[in-house]
Amino acid sequence: MSGSIGTSRRSGRVPGFRLFRPILAGATLRERLVACLGALVGITITGLICGWFFGGGPHIPLIVAPMGASAVLLFAVPASPLAQPWPVIGGNTISAFVGVFAAHLIPDPVVAIGVGVSLAIAAMSVTRSLHPPGGAAALTALIGGPAVTSAGYWFPLFPVCLNSVILVALGIAFHKISRRNYPHVSAAAPVNTHGTADLPAPIRVGFKPEDVDAALVTLNEALDIDRSDLDRLLQQVELNALSRAHGDLTCGEVMSRDVVTIGLDGGAARARDLLLAHNIRTLPVVDAGGRLAGTVGLRELALRDVGGLAEAMSEARTASLDDPAASLVPTLTDGRTHAIVVTGPDRTVLGVITQTDLLATLAHTASTKAFELPSMTVA
């Protein structure tokens, strides 16, 4: 789509305004505002702490310029591998040491700055601490002026390392308060819960890790995303495509409505009888008001030898009437969940969708679409 003046036929918007949209995937206005606030808090407090630590003298800077770039990564893209605690602290500190070494060993400043930054990249790569502001830390050590020169080999530790440690500590606290995942922890890969050598069902079909690796080799580009996050993103893309293909099917249309339930006071023996009599694997447990309290199965009853259901039941996996039925695929294929309870706004039980229900529905829809013939025109 060209950037010429005019209104886009697809979106009805002026294409030129795309220049003002965030270039980061998933970025929202709220995320940008949170990033700005985080940088304000992080840089300001780091400067105040270092000012208190070093005093007001001109002999050494309170905070080095690369911290500004580190703050951009730390607060604007906290999920980036380049913004994690070790790259921020290790990358800045190691690069500063490399810069100091280059300044002492190479008399020509022009050659020194080139060698220093290039060796900093190499050192960060080897130590798995690649951090773009590290290049600026190395350069600062080389051309930082008298204050940096007088500090000598202490400069990478005070203030570079100290700045980095304080900034990361503030970042961890800030992200915890703002309920963001930092340090970023990638979602755990699906595991086989049955104690066999088979791959888990969600990754037994579709693309595999080696397919992702082959695609990265083909693209021949380094992407600023964790390998496991990339896997998770592609799996979500598959799920969204499945939901779109079957988006007309809702949980309300798929669910079984004649639901067998048991009250909290029903007892483990009664629950076991109902599970066996109706040949079901998940039994919803309701409270005195008819609201869903949890679920229980034969496994829970066997592992927790108790008389009351309150101690035996597990937290229920739920959905609403209007949720797309295809969106339940990840939950019902995790190897643990056998049924999802469909509830109303007040948590009353409206129906149940089992693995069999969903499989039969998706199979029927797929076969129906396969037999649909494209429309033909006669010349």
Tab-separated table of N, CA and C in Angstrom, residues 3-141:
chain	number	residue	atom	x	y	z
A	3	GLY	N	2.133	5.243	0.271
A	3	GLY	CA	1.940	6.250	1.304
A	3	GLY	C	1.462	7.566	0.751
A	4	SER	N	0.853	7.566	-0.447
A	4	SER	CA	0.396	8.793	-1.067
A	4	SER	C	-0.778	9.368	-0.301
A	5	ILE	N	-1.005	10.652	-0.518
A	5	ILE	CA	-2.088	11.332	0.178
A	5	ILE	C	-3.417	10.810	-0.333
A	6	GLY	N	-4.334	10.622	0.545
A	6	GLY	CA	-5.627	10.084	0.174
A	6	GLY	C	-6.118	9.148	1.251
A	7	THR	N	-7.288	8.633	1.072
A	7	THR	CA	-7.885	7.751	2.067
A	7	THR	C	-7.745	6.307	1.626
A	8	SER	N	-7.308	5.464	2.545
A	8	SER	CA	-7.163	4.042	2.247
A	8	SER	C	-8.525	3.427	1.998
A	9	ARG	N	-8.638	2.636	0.936
A	9	ARG	CA	-9.927	2.011	0.629
A	9	ARG	C	-10.286	0.969	1.664
A	10	ARG	N	-9.276	0.326	2.253
A	10	ARG	CA	-9.549	-0.729	3.225
A	10	ARG	C	-9.993	-0.169	4.563
A	11	SER	N	-9.191	0.754	5.091
A	11	SER	CA	-9.435	1.198	6.455
A	11	SER	C	-10.181	2.507	6.549
A	12	GLY	N	-10.221	3.259	5.421
A	12	GLY	CA	-10.869	4.558	5.494
A	12	GLY	C	-10.024	5.596	6.197
A	13	ARG	N	-8.742	5.308	6.411
A	13	ARG	CA	-7.871	6.245	7.102
A	13	ARG	C	-6.825	6.765	6.143
A	14	VAL	N	-6.230	7.876	6.489
A	14	VAL	CA	-5.165	8.436	5.673
A	14	VAL	C	-3.894	7.655	5.919
A	15	PRO	N	-3.288	7.020	4.874
A	15	PRO	CA	-2.110	6.181	5.086
A	15	PRO	C	-0.965	6.910	5.748
A	16	GLY	N	-0.844	8.208	5.515
A	16	GLY	CA	0.266	8.948	6.105
A	16	GLY	C	0.300	8.877	7.617
A	17	PHE	N	-0.859	8.687	8.249
A	17	PHE	CA	-0.906	8.632	9.701
A	17	PHE	C	-0.320	7.345	10.255
A	18	ARG	N	-0.016	6.384	9.369
A	18	ARG	CA	0.635	5.166	9.826
A	18	ARG	C	1.998	5.482	10.418
A	19	LEU	N	2.593	6.610	10.009
A	19	LEU	CA	3.904	6.991	10.536
A	19	LEU	C	3.864	7.230	12.029
A	20	PHE	N	2.710	7.551	12.555
A	20	PHE	CA	2.585	7.878	13.968
A	20	PHE	C	2.138	6.689	14.811
A	21	ARG	N	1.996	5.539	14.176
A	21	ARG	CA	1.617	4.353	14.928
A	21	ARG	C	2.876	3.691	15.487
A	22	PRO	N	2.761	3.031	16.645
A	22	PRO	CA	3.936	2.351	17.215
A	22	PRO	C	4.457	1.294	16.257
A	23	ILE	N	5.784	1.205	16.124
A	23	ILE	CA	6.371	0.223	15.219
A	23	ILE	C	6.510	-1.137	15.885
A	24	LEU	N	6.276	-1.211	17.182
A	24	LEU	CA	6.396	-2.471	17.896
A	24	LEU	C	5.076	-3.226	17.864
A	25	ALA	N	5.137	-4.503	17.524
A	25	ALA	CA	3.935	-5.316	17.514
A	25	ALA	C	3.371	-5.429	18.924
A	26	GLY	N	2.070	-5.242	19.045
A	26	GLY	CA	1.424	-5.367	20.343
A	26	GLY	C	1.459	-4.106	21.179
A	27	ALA	N	2.108	-3.052	20.690
A	27	ALA	CA	2.197	-1.817	21.470
A	27	ALA	C	0.839	-1.123	21.499
A	28	THR	N	0.457	-0.632	22.655
A	28	THR	CA	-0.784	0.123	22.810
A	28	THR	C	-0.462	1.453	23.456
A	29	LEU	N	-1.428	2.354	23.434
A	29	LEU	CA	-1.217	3.653	24.057
A	29	LEU	C	-0.933	3.499	25.546
A	30	ARG	N	-1.662	2.585	26.188
A	30	ARG	CA	-1.435	2.361	27.618
A	30	ARG	C	-0.016	1.877	27.874
A	31	GLU	N	0.466	0.949	27.038
A	31	GLU	CA	1.816	0.431	27.213
A	31	GLU	C	2.844	1.534	27.053
A	32	ARG	N	2.625	2.427	26.093
A	32	ARG	CA	3.582	3.529	25.893
A	32	ARG	C	3.580	4.477	27.086
A	33	LEU	N	2.398	4.767	27.619
A	33	LEU	CA	2.321	5.665	28.773
A	33	LEU	C	2.980	5.036	29.997
A	34	VAL	N	2.771	3.714	30.173
A	34	VAL	CA	3.418	3.015	31.282
A	34	VAL	C	4.933	3.060	31.112
A	35	ALA	N	5.417	2.921	29.870
A	35	ALA	CA	6.849	2.966	29.600
A	35	ALA	C	7.423	4.346	29.947
A	36	CYS	N	6.692	5.387	29.581
A	36	CYS	CA	7.149	6.752	29.895
A	36	CYS	C	7.225	6.964	31.406
A	37	LEU	N	6.208	6.505	32.117
A	37	LEU	CA	6.203	6.654	33.565
A	37	LEU	C	7.337	5.850	34.188
A	38	GLY	N	7.555	4.635	33.686
A	38	GLY	CA	8.632	3.810	34.211
A	38	GLY	C	9.988	4.443	34.016
A	39	ALA	N	10.217	5.012	32.827
A	39	ALA	CA	11.497	5.679	32.568
A	39	ALA	C	11.677	6.894	33.479
A	40	LEU	N	10.583	7.636	33.692
A	40	LEU	CA	10.646	8.792	34.588
A	40	LEU	C	11.068	8.377	35.988
A	41	VAL	N	10.422	7.346	36.505
A	41	VAL	CA	10.725	6.861	37.853
A	41	VAL	C	12.125	6.263	37.900
A	42	GLY	N	12.440	5.406	36.928
A	42	GLY	CA	13.711	4.691	36.950
A	42	GLY	C	14.918	5.602	36.849
A	43	ILE	N	14.924	6.479	35.870
A	43	ILE	CA	16.082	7.355	35.661
A	43	ILE	C	16.209	8.362	36.791
A	44	THR	N	15.090	8.931	37.232
A	44	THR	CA	15.145	9.944	38.296
A	44	THR	C	15.681	9.353	39.590
A	45	ILE	N	15.141	8.218	39.996
A	45	ILE	CA	15.574	7.633	41.266
A	45	ILE	C	17.003	7.118	41.165
A	46	THR	N	17.376	6.579	40.007
A	46	THR	CA	18.766	6.139	39.830
A	46	THR	C	19.722	7.316	39.998
A	47	GLY	N	19.379	8.449	39.400
A	47	GLY	CA	20.216	9.646	39.554
A	47	GLY	C	20.280	10.121	40.991
A	48	LEU	N	19.138	10.080	41.693
A	48	LEU	CA	19.118	10.529	43.086
A	48	LEU	C	19.967	9.625	43.977
A	49	ILE	N	19.842	8.310	43.782
A	49	ILE	CA	20.616	7.377	44.610
A	49	ILE	C	22.107	7.534	44.357
A	50	CYS	N	22.484	7.627	43.094
A	50	CYS	CA	23.909	7.776	42.767
A	50	CYS	C	24.435	9.130	43.227
A	51	GLY	N	23.580	10.153	43.167
A	51	GLY	CA	23.997	11.455	43.689
A	51	GLY	C	24.266	11.395	45.179
A	52	TRP	N	23.421	10.682	45.892
A	52	TRP	CA	23.652	10.517	47.332
A	52	TRP	C	24.906	9.697	47.593
A	53	PHE	N	25.151	8.679	46.754
A	53	PHE	CA	26.284	7.785	46.960
A	53	PHE	C	27.608	8.481	46.643
A	54	PHE	N	27.650	9.216	45.524
A	54	PHE	CA	28.903	9.820	45.086
A	54	PHE	C	29.105	11.242	45.603
A	55	GLY	N	28.040	11.884	46.031
A	55	GLY	CA	28.163	13.279	46.418
A	55	GLY	C	27.998	14.185	45.214
A	56	GLY	N	28.166	15.466	45.435
A	56	GLY	CA	27.918	16.436	44.366
A	56	GLY	C	29.137	16.864	43.612
A	57	GLY	N	30.254	16.214	43.792
A	57	GLY	CA	31.482	16.637	43.134
A	57	GLY	C	31.490	16.343	41.653
A	58	PRO	N	32.337	17.069	40.875
A	58	PRO	CA	32.388	16.887	39.429
A	58	PRO	C	33.331	15.767	38.997
A	59	HIS	N	33.884	15.025	39.961
A	59	HIS	CA	34.920	14.057	39.613
A	59	HIS	C	34.395	12.861	38.835
A	60	ILE	N	33.085	12.593	38.899
A	60	ILE	CA	32.536	11.440	38.189
A	60	ILE	C	31.057	11.687	37.944
A	61	PRO	N	30.519	11.290	36.792
A	61	PRO	CA	29.094	11.531	36.505
A	61	PRO	C	28.193	10.701	37.422
A	62	LEU	N	27.045	11.294	37.764
A	62	LEU	CA	26.096	10.578	38.614
A	62	LEU	C	25.440	9.424	37.862
A	63	ILE	N	25.160	9.629	36.603
A	63	ILE	CA	24.508	8.606	35.789
A	63	ILE	C	25.027	8.739	34.366
A	64	VAL	N	25.355	7.630	33.747
A	64	VAL	CA	25.937	7.681	32.409
A	64	VAL	C	24.844	7.653	31.350
A	65	ALA	N	25.147	8.220	30.190
A	65	ALA	CA	24.163	8.365	29.125
A	65	ALA	C	23.553	7.042	28.657
A	66	PRO	N	24.300	5.930	28.582
A	66	PRO	CA	23.675	4.679	28.132
A	66	PRO	C	22.484	4.232	28.962
A	67	MET	N	22.357	4.732	30.199
A	67	MET	CA	21.212	4.345	31.021
A	67	MET	C	19.901	4.814	30.396
A	68	GLY	N	19.960	5.923	29.652
A	68	GLY	CA	18.747	6.369	28.974
A	68	GLY	C	18.277	5.360	27.943
A	69	ALA	N	19.224	4.802	27.178
A	69	ALA	CA	18.876	3.776	26.198
A	69	ALA	C	18.434	2.485	26.887
A	70	SER	N	19.085	2.155	28.004
A	70	SER	CA	18.677	0.961	28.755
A	70	SER	C	17.253	1.115	29.267
A	71	ALA	N	16.897	2.332	29.688
A	71	ALA	CA	15.540	2.573	30.185
A	71	ALA	C	14.505	2.379	29.087
A	72	VAL	N	14.846	2.736	27.842
A	72	VAL	CA	13.915	2.522	26.732
A	72	VAL	C	13.589	1.043	26.598
A	73	LEU	N	14.617	0.208	26.624
A	73	LEU	CA	14.394	-1.233	26.509
A	73	LEU	C	13.682	-1.786	27.742
A	74	LEU	N	14.159	-1.392	28.903
A	74	LEU	CA	13.654	-1.950	30.160
A	74	LEU	C	12.183	-1.643	30.379
A	75	PHE	N	11.748	-0.442	30.002
A	75	PHE	CA	10.366	-0.046	30.289
A	75	PHE	C	9.447	-0.102	29.068
A	76	ALA	N	9.997	0.027	27.862
A	76	ALA	CA	9.151	0.024	26.668
A	76	ALA	C	8.988	-1.370	26.084
A	77	VAL	N	10.033	-2.201	26.163
A	77	VAL	CA	9.943	-3.563	25.617
A	77	VAL	C	10.492	-4.560	26.636
A	78	PRO	N	9.843	-4.687	27.795
A	78	PRO	CA	10.373	-5.541	28.869
A	78	PRO	C	10.424	-7.016	28.524
A	79	ALA	N	9.734	-7.443	27.461
A	79	ALA	CA	9.781	-8.854	27.077
A	79	ALA	C	10.964	-9.166	26.177
A	80	SER	N	11.657	-8.136	25.701
A	80	SER	CA	12.773	-8.360	24.788
A	80	SER	C	13.916	-9.081	25.499
A	81	PRO	N	14.554	-10.040	24.833
A	81	PRO	CA	15.739	-10.680	25.429
A	81	PRO	C	16.854	-9.684	25.725
A	82	LEU	N	16.880	-8.572	24.991
A	82	LEU	CA	17.918	-7.561	25.193
A	82	LEU	C	17.668	-6.696	26.419
A	83	ALA	N	16.469	-6.802	27.015
A	83	ALA	CA	16.107	-5.945	28.136
A	83	ALA	C	16.075	-6.685	29.464
A	84	GLN	N	16.526	-7.925	29.494
A	84	GLN	CA	16.482	-8.700	30.733
A	84	GLN	C	17.620	-8.288	31.672
A	85	PRO	N	17.509	-8.620	32.958
A	85	PRO	CA	18.477	-8.123	33.946
A	85	PRO	C	19.943	-8.380	33.590
A	86	TRP	N	20.285	-9.605	33.173
A	86	TRP	CA	21.695	-9.870	32.879
A	86	TRP	C	22.204	-9.064	31.686
A	87	PRO	N	21.481	-8.969	30.573
A	87	PRO	CA	21.960	-8.112	29.500
A	87	PRO	C	22.122	-6.651	29.914
A	88	VAL	N	21.192	-6.126	30.720
A	88	VAL	CA	21.316	-4.722	31.136
A	88	VAL	C	22.560	-4.535	32.001
A	89	ILE	N	22.697	-5.357	33.019
A	89	ILE	CA	23.828	-5.194	33.946
A	89	ILE	C	25.134	-5.676	33.312
A	90	GLY	N	25.114	-6.911	32.817
A	90	GLY	CA	26.326	-7.470	32.236
A	90	GLY	C	26.756	-6.770	30.977
A	91	GLY	N	25.797	-6.474	30.080
A	91	GLY	CA	26.142	-5.827	28.821
A	91	GLY	C	26.771	-4.471	29.023
A	92	ASN	N	26.195	-3.644	29.874
A	92	ASN	CA	26.756	-2.314	30.127
A	92	ASN	C	28.115	-2.393	30.810
A	93	THR	N	28.225	-3.232	31.819
A	93	THR	CA	29.469	-3.303	32.592
A	93	THR	C	30.605	-3.898	31.770
A	94	ILE	N	30.359	-5.006	31.109
A	94	ILE	CA	31.394	-5.650	30.294
A	94	ILE	C	31.845	-4.724	29.177
A	95	SER	N	30.899	-4.062	28.532
A	95	SER	CA	31.255	-3.148	27.441
A	95	SER	C	32.080	-1.976	27.945
A	96	ALA	N	31.737	-1.477	29.127
A	96	ALA	CA	32.525	-0.380	29.691
A	96	ALA	C	33.957	-0.828	29.970
A	97	PHE	N	34.126	-2.038	30.481
A	97	PHE	CA	35.478	-2.568	30.691
A	97	PHE	C	36.238	-2.670	29.370
A	98	VAL	N	35.564	-3.152	28.330
A	98	VAL	CA	36.205	-3.256	27.020
A	98	VAL	C	36.629	-1.881	26.532
A	99	GLY	N	35.761	-0.877	26.723
A	99	GLY	CA	36.107	0.475	26.312
A	99	GLY	C	37.315	1.021	27.044
A	100	VAL	N	37.383	0.760	28.340
A	100	VAL	CA	38.538	1.221	29.127
A	100	VAL	C	39.825	0.539	28.645
A	101	PHE	N	39.746	-0.769	28.407
A	101	PHE	CA	40.919	-1.488	27.907
A	101	PHE	C	41.377	-0.915	26.574
A	102	ALA	N	40.437	-0.677	25.676
A	102	ALA	CA	40.788	-0.141	24.361
A	102	ALA	C	41.419	1.239	24.487
A	103	ALA	N	40.896	2.058	25.394
A	103	ALA	CA	41.451	3.407	25.578
A	103	ALA	C	42.883	3.356	26.083
A	104	HIS	N	43.214	2.378	26.916
A	104	HIS	CA	44.557	2.268	27.472
A	104	HIS	C	45.531	1.600	26.510
A	105	LEU	N	45.041	0.732	25.643
A	105	LEU	CA	45.945	-0.045	24.789
A	105	LEU	C	46.136	0.560	23.405
A	106	ILE	N	45.202	1.351	22.931
A	106	ILE	CA	45.278	1.889	21.571
A	106	ILE	C	45.424	3.409	21.651
A	107	PRO	N	46.557	3.959	21.258
A	107	PRO	CA	46.775	5.403	21.392
A	107	PRO	C	45.931	6.242	20.439
A	108	ASP	N	45.654	5.726	19.251
A	108	ASP	CA	44.873	6.492	18.278
A	108	ASP	C	43.400	6.449	18.678
A	109	PRO	N	42.802	7.580	19.031
A	109	PRO	CA	41.409	7.575	19.505
A	109	PRO	C	40.410	7.107	18.448
A	110	VAL	N	40.671	7.419	17.172
A	110	VAL	CA	39.744	7.003	16.116
A	110	VAL	C	39.728	5.483	15.998
A	111	VAL	N	40.916	4.879	16.024
A	111	VAL	CA	40.991	3.427	15.962
A	111	VAL	C	40.419	2.815	17.236
A	112	ALA	N	40.678	3.455	18.365
A	112	ALA	CA	40.230	2.918	19.653
A	112	ALA	C	38.709	2.831	19.738
A	113	ILE	N	38.013	3.872	19.246
A	113	ILE	CA	36.550	3.841	19.361
A	113	ILE	C	35.965	2.737	18.495
A	114	GLY	N	36.538	2.522	17.315
A	114	GLY	CA	36.033	1.451	16.457
A	114	GLY	C	36.298	0.080	17.039
A	115	VAL	N	37.523	-0.127	17.505
A	115	VAL	CA	37.885	-1.408	18.096
A	115	VAL	C	37.093	-1.653	19.376
A	116	GLY	N	36.953	-0.616	20.199
A	116	GLY	CA	36.256	-0.760	21.473
A	116	GLY	C	34.814	-1.196	21.306
A	117	VAL	N	34.073	-0.548	20.392
A	117	VAL	CA	32.662	-0.896	20.203
A	117	VAL	C	32.530	-2.285	19.578
A	118	SER	N	33.385	-2.591	18.600
A	118	SER	CA	33.290	-3.905	17.962
A	118	SER	C	33.619	-5.027	18.937
A	119	LEU	N	34.641	-4.825	19.777
A	119	LEU	CA	34.974	-5.843	20.770
A	119	LEU	C	33.905	-5.952	21.855
A	120	ALA	N	33.238	-4.843	22.138
A	120	ALA	CA	32.140	-4.882	23.117
A	120	ALA	C	31.008	-5.764	22.605
A	121	ILE	N	30.694	-5.655	21.312
A	121	ILE	CA	29.660	-6.517	20.735
A	121	ILE	C	30.074	-7.976	20.842
A	122	ALA	N	31.349	-8.238	20.543
A	122	ALA	CA	31.835	-9.620	20.622
A	122	ALA	C	31.765	-10.142	22.056
A	123	ALA	N	32.189	-9.310	23.016
A	123	ALA	CA	32.184	-9.739	24.419
A	123	ALA	C	30.769	-9.981	24.918
A	124	MET	N	29.834	-9.118	24.546
A	124	MET	CA	28.446	-9.318	24.967
A	124	MET	C	27.847	-10.559	24.325
A	125	SER	N	28.220	-10.827	23.081
A	125	SER	CA	27.697	-12.011	22.406
A	125	SER	C	28.185	-13.283	23.082
A	126	VAL	N	29.469	-13.309	23.438
A	126	VAL	CA	30.040	-14.493	24.068
A	126	VAL	C	29.439	-14.722	25.447
A	127	THR	N	29.184	-13.657	26.166
A	127	THR	CA	28.663	-13.774	27.535
A	127	THR	C	27.130	-13.757	27.579
A	128	ARG	N	26.468	-13.830	26.429
A	128	ARG	CA	25.007	-13.834	26.347
A	128	ARG	C	24.403	-12.629	27.064
A	129	SER	N	25.045	-11.493	26.894
A	129	SER	CA	24.563	-10.271	27.547
A	129	SER	C	24.390	-9.144	26.525
A	130	LEU	N	24.010	-9.504	25.295
A	130	LEU	CA	23.884	-8.493	24.251
A	130	LEU	C	22.851	-7.445	24.644
A	131	HIS	N	23.289	-6.199	24.642
A	131	HIS	CA	22.453	-5.086	25.090
A	131	HIS	C	22.885	-3.861	24.295
A	132	PRO	N	22.058	-3.336	23.402
A	132	PRO	CA	22.474	-2.237	22.533
A	132	PRO	C	23.131	-1.055	23.250
A	133	PRO	N	22.608	-0.605	24.403
A	133	PRO	CA	23.293	0.490	25.091
A	133	PRO	C	24.716	0.146	25.521
A	134	GLY	N	25.069	-1.151	25.524
A	134	GLY	CA	26.436	-1.525	25.858
A	134	GLY	C	27.432	-0.901	24.902
A	135	GLY	N	27.065	-0.771	23.623
A	135	GLY	CA	27.953	-0.096	22.680
A	135	GLY	C	28.196	1.347	23.089
A	136	ALA	N	27.140	1.996	23.591
A	136	ALA	CA	27.303	3.379	24.065
A	136	ALA	C	28.147	3.425	25.327
A	137	ALA	N	28.038	2.401	26.189
A	137	ALA	CA	28.864	2.352	27.399
A	137	ALA	C	30.339	2.240	27.038
A	138	ALA	N	30.649	1.406	26.038
A	138	ALA	CA	32.034	1.290	25.582
A	138	ALA	C	32.519	2.605	25.005
A	139	LEU	N	31.677	3.257	24.229
A	139	LEU	CA	32.058	4.533	23.622
A	139	LEU	C	32.244	5.614	24.681
A	140	THR	N	31.406	5.610	25.709
A	140	THR	CA	31.538	6.577	26.801
A	140	THR	C	32.867	6.407	27.527
A	141	ALA	N	33.271	5.157	27.708
A	141	ALA	CA	34.554	4.896	28.365
A	141	ALA	C	35.718	5.421	27.537
